[in-house]
Short mmCIF file of C-alpha atoms in Angstrom, two decimals:
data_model
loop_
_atom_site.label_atom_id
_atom_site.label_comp_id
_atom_site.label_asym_id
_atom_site.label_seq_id
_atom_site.Cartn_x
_atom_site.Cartn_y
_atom_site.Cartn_z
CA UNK A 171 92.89 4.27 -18.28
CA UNK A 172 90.15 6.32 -20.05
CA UNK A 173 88.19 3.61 -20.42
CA UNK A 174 87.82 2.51 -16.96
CA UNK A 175 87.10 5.84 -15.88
CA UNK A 176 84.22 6.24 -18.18
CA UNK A 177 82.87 2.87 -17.40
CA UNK A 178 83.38 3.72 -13.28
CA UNK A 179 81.40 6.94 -13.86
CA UNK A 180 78.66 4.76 -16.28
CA UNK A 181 78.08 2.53 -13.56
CA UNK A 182 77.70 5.12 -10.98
CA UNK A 183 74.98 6.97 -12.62
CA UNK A 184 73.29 3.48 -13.57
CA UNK A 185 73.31 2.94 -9.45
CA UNK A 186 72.02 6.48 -8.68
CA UNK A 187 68.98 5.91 -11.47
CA UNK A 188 68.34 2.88 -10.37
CA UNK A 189 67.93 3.75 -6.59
CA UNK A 190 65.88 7.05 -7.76
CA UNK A 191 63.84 5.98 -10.55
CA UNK A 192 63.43 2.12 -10.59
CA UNK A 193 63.04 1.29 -6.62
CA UNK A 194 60.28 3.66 -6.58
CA UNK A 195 58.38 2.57 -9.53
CA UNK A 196 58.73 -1.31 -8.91
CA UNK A 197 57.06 -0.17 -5.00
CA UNK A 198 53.95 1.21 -7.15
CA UNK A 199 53.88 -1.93 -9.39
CA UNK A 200 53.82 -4.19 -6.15
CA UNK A 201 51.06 -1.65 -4.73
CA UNK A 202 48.88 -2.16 -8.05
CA UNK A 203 49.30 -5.68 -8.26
CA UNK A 204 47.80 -5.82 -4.55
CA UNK A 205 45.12 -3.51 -4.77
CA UNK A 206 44.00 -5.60 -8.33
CA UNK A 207 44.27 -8.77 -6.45
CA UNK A 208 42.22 -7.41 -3.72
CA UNK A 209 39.25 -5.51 -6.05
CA UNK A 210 39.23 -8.92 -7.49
CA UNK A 211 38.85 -10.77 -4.21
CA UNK A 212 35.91 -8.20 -3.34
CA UNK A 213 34.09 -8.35 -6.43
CA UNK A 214 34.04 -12.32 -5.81
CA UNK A 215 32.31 -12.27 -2.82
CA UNK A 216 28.97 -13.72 -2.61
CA UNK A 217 25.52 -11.61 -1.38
CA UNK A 218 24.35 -13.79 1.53
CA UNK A 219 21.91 -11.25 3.26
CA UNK A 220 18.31 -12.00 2.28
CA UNK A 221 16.08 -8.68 1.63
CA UNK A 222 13.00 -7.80 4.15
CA UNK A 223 9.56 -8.95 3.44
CA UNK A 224 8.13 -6.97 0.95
CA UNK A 225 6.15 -3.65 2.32
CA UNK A 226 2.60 -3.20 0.65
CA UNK A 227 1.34 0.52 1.04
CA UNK A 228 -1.73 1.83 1.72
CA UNK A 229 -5.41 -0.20 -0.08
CA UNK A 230 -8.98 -0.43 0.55
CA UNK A 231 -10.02 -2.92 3.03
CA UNK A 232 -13.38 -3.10 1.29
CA UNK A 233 -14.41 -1.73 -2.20
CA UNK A 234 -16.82 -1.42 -5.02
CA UNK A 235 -14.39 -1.61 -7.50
CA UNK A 236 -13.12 -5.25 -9.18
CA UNK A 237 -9.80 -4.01 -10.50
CA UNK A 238 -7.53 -2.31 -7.95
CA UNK A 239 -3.82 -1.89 -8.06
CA UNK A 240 -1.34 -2.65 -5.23
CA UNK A 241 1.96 -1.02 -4.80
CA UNK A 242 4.62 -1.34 -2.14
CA UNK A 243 8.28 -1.03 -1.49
CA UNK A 244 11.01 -4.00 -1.85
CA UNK A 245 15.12 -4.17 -2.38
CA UNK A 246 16.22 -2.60 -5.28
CA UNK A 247 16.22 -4.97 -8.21
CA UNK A 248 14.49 -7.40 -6.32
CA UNK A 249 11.86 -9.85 -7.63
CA UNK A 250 8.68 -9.99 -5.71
CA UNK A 251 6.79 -12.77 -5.86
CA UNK A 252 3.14 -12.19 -4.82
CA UNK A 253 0.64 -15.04 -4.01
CA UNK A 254 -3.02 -13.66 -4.65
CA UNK A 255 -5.75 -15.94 -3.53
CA UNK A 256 -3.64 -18.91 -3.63
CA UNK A 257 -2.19 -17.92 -7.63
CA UNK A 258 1.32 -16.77 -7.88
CA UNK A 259 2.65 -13.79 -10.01
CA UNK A 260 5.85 -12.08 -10.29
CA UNK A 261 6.82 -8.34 -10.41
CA UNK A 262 10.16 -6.54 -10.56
CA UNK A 263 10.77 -3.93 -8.03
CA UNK A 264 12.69 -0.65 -9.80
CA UNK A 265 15.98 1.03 -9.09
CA UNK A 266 14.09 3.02 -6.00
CA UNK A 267 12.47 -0.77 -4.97
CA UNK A 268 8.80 0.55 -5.81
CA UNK A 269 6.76 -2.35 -7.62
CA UNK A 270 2.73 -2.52 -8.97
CA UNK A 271 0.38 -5.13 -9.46
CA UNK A 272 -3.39 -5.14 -10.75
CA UNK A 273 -5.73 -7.24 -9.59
CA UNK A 274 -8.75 -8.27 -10.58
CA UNK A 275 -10.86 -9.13 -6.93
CA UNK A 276 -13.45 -12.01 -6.94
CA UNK A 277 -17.04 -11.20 -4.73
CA UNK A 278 -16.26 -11.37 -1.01
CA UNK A 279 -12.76 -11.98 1.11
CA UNK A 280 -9.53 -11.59 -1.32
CA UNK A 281 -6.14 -12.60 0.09
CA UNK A 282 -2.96 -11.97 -1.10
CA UNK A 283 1.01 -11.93 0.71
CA UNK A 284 4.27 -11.49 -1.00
CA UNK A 285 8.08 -12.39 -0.53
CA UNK A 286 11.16 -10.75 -2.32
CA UNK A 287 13.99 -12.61 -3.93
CA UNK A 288 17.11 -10.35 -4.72
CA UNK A 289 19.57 -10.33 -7.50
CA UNK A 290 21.96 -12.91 -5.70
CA UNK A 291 18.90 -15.77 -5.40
CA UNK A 292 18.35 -14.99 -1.71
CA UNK A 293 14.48 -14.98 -0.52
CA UNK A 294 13.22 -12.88 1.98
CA UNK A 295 10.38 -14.24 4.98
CA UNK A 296 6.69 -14.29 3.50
CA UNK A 297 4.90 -10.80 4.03
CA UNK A 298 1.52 -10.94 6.52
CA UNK A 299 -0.97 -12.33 4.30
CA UNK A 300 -3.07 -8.85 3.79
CA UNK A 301 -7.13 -8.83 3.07
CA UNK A 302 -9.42 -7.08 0.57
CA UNK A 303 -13.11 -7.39 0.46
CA UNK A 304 -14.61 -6.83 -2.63
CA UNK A 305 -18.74 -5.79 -2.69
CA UNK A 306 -20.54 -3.89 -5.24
CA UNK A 307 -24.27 -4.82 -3.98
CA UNK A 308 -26.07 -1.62 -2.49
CA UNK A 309 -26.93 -2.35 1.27
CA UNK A 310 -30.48 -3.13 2.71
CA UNK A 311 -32.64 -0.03 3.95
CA UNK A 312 -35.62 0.29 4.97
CA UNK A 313 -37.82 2.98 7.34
CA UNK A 314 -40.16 1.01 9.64
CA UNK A 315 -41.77 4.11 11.05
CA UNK A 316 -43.58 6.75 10.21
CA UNK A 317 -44.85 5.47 7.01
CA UNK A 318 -44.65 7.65 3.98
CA UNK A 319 -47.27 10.34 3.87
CA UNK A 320 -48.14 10.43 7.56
CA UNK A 321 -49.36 13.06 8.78
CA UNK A 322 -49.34 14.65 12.55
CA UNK A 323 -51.53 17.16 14.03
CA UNK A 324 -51.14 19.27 17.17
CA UNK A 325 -48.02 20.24 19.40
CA UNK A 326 -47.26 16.46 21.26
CA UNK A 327 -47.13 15.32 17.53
CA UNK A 328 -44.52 18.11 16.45
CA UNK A 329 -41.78 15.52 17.76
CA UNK A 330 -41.43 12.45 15.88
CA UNK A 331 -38.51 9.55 15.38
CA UNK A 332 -37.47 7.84 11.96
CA UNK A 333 -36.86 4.18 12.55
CA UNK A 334 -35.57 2.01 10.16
CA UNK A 335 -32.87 -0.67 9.47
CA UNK A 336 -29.86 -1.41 7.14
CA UNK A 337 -26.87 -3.45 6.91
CA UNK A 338 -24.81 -4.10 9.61
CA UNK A 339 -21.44 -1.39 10.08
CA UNK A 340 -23.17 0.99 7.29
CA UNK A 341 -23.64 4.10 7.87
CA UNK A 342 -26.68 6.31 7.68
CA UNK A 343 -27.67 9.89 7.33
CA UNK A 344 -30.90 11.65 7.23
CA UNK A 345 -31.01 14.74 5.28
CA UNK A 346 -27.06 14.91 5.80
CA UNK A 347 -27.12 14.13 9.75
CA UNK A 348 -25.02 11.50 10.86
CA UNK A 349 -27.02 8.57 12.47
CA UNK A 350 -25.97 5.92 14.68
CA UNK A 351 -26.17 2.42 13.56
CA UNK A 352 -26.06 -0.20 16.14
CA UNK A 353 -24.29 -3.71 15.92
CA UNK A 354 -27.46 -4.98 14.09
CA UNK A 355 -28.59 -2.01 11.82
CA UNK A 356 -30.90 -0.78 13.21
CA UNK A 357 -31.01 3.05 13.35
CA UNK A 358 -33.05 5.98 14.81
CA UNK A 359 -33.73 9.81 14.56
CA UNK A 360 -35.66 12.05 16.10
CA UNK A 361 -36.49 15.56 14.79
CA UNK A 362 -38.92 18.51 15.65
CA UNK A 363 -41.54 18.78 12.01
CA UNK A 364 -42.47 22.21 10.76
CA UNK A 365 -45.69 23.41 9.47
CA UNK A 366 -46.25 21.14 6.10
CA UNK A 367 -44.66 19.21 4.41
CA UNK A 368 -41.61 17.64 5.55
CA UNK A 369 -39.31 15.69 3.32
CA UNK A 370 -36.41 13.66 4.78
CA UNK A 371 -34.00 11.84 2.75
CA UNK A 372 -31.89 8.61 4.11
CA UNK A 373 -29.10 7.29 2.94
CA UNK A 374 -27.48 4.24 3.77
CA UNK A 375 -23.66 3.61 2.65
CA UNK A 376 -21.49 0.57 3.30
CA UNK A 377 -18.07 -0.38 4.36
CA UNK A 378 -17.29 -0.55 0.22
CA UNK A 379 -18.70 2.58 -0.49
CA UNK A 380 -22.05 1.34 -2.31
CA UNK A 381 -25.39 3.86 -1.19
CA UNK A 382 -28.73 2.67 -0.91
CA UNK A 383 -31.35 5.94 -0.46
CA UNK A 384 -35.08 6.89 0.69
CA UNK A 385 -36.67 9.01 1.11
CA UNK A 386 -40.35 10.03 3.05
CA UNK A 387 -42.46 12.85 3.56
CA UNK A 388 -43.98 13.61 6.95
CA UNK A 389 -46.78 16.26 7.33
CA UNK A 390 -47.76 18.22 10.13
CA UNK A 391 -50.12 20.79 10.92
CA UNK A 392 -50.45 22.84 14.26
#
């Protein structure tokens, strides 16, 4: 009779563990089963979304200089592919999707456009195909009038204009004035001359940055 007693009450706390303790715990094993099926399912999924054209920052429409460097911004990771007059070249955009290239320009019109192609394989739309003119020849200039040395006597001489020419969309100063160019080159300034000598200086600078100078010396005497 003890024995069934002790076996009733056995069985009874077995029933009240089980419902406390083992219910419970197999509901978090289900819930951890599910959520490691579905981190699995998420880490499967494939990247589809292509990344934007790549972004180029600020450069020099024209310059002097034959090696210039290009930055610009991408996706993260990215591989940007950039096509510089008609050659190919690859770069790796960083964690921030910054990326660099140096290039070394040929005389004249250089062209270059980019795409990206992210860590998943998908390629972005071709940049705008972007220009840079490189130019390290000093522009034409020459004054056409006065000549040199002239000299001008009296007070309806006092006023005289500096003629001259240069390259088309330079642009010219005399003895650090600004001077208008027009579409041709062809300049002009007038100033009043002081008693002696009178030295002007012109300078000529181009779209690139390269000078070309001159300079005359125009006397006068009341």
């Amino acid at each position: 009779m003890r024995k069934a007693i002790l076996f009733i009450v056995l069985a009874s706390v077995g029933v009240v563990l089980l419902v406390i303790v083992g219910i419970p715990l197999f509901g978090r094993l289900t819930v951890f089963v599910s959520d490691l099926r579905g981190g699995n399912k998420a880490i499967s999924q494939n990247d589809t979304i292509p990344p934007g054209p790549p972004k180029f920052n600020f450069f020099p429409l024209f310059t002097n200089q034959q090696s210039v460097s290009i930055t610009g911004g991408s996706e993260a990771g990215a591989t940007v592919k950039l096509t510089f007059n008609g050659n190919t070249q690859e770069g790796l955009a960083d964690k921030d999707g910054n990326f660099t290239f140096s290039l070394q320009l040929r005389n004249g019109e250089n062209t270059f456009s980019a795409i990206a192609i992210d860590p998943s394989g998908n390629q972005s739309q071709k940049s705008k195909e972007n220009k840079i003119t490189f130019d390290n020849k000093p522009p034409a200039l020459a004054v056409n009038s006065p000549v040199d040395g002239s000299s001008f006597f009296g007070s309806t001489q006092r006023q005289v204009t500096i003629q001259g020419t240069t390259d088309a969309g330079a642009q010219v100063m005399i003895n650090d004035r600004f001077v208008s160019v027009d579409d041709s080159g062809n300049f002009q300034y007038t100033t009043t001359l002081n008693d002696g000598a009178n030295a002007f200086i012109v300078k000529s600078t181009d779209q690139a940055g390269n000078t070309t100078e001159k300079s005359i010396i125009l006397n006068f005497t009341s």
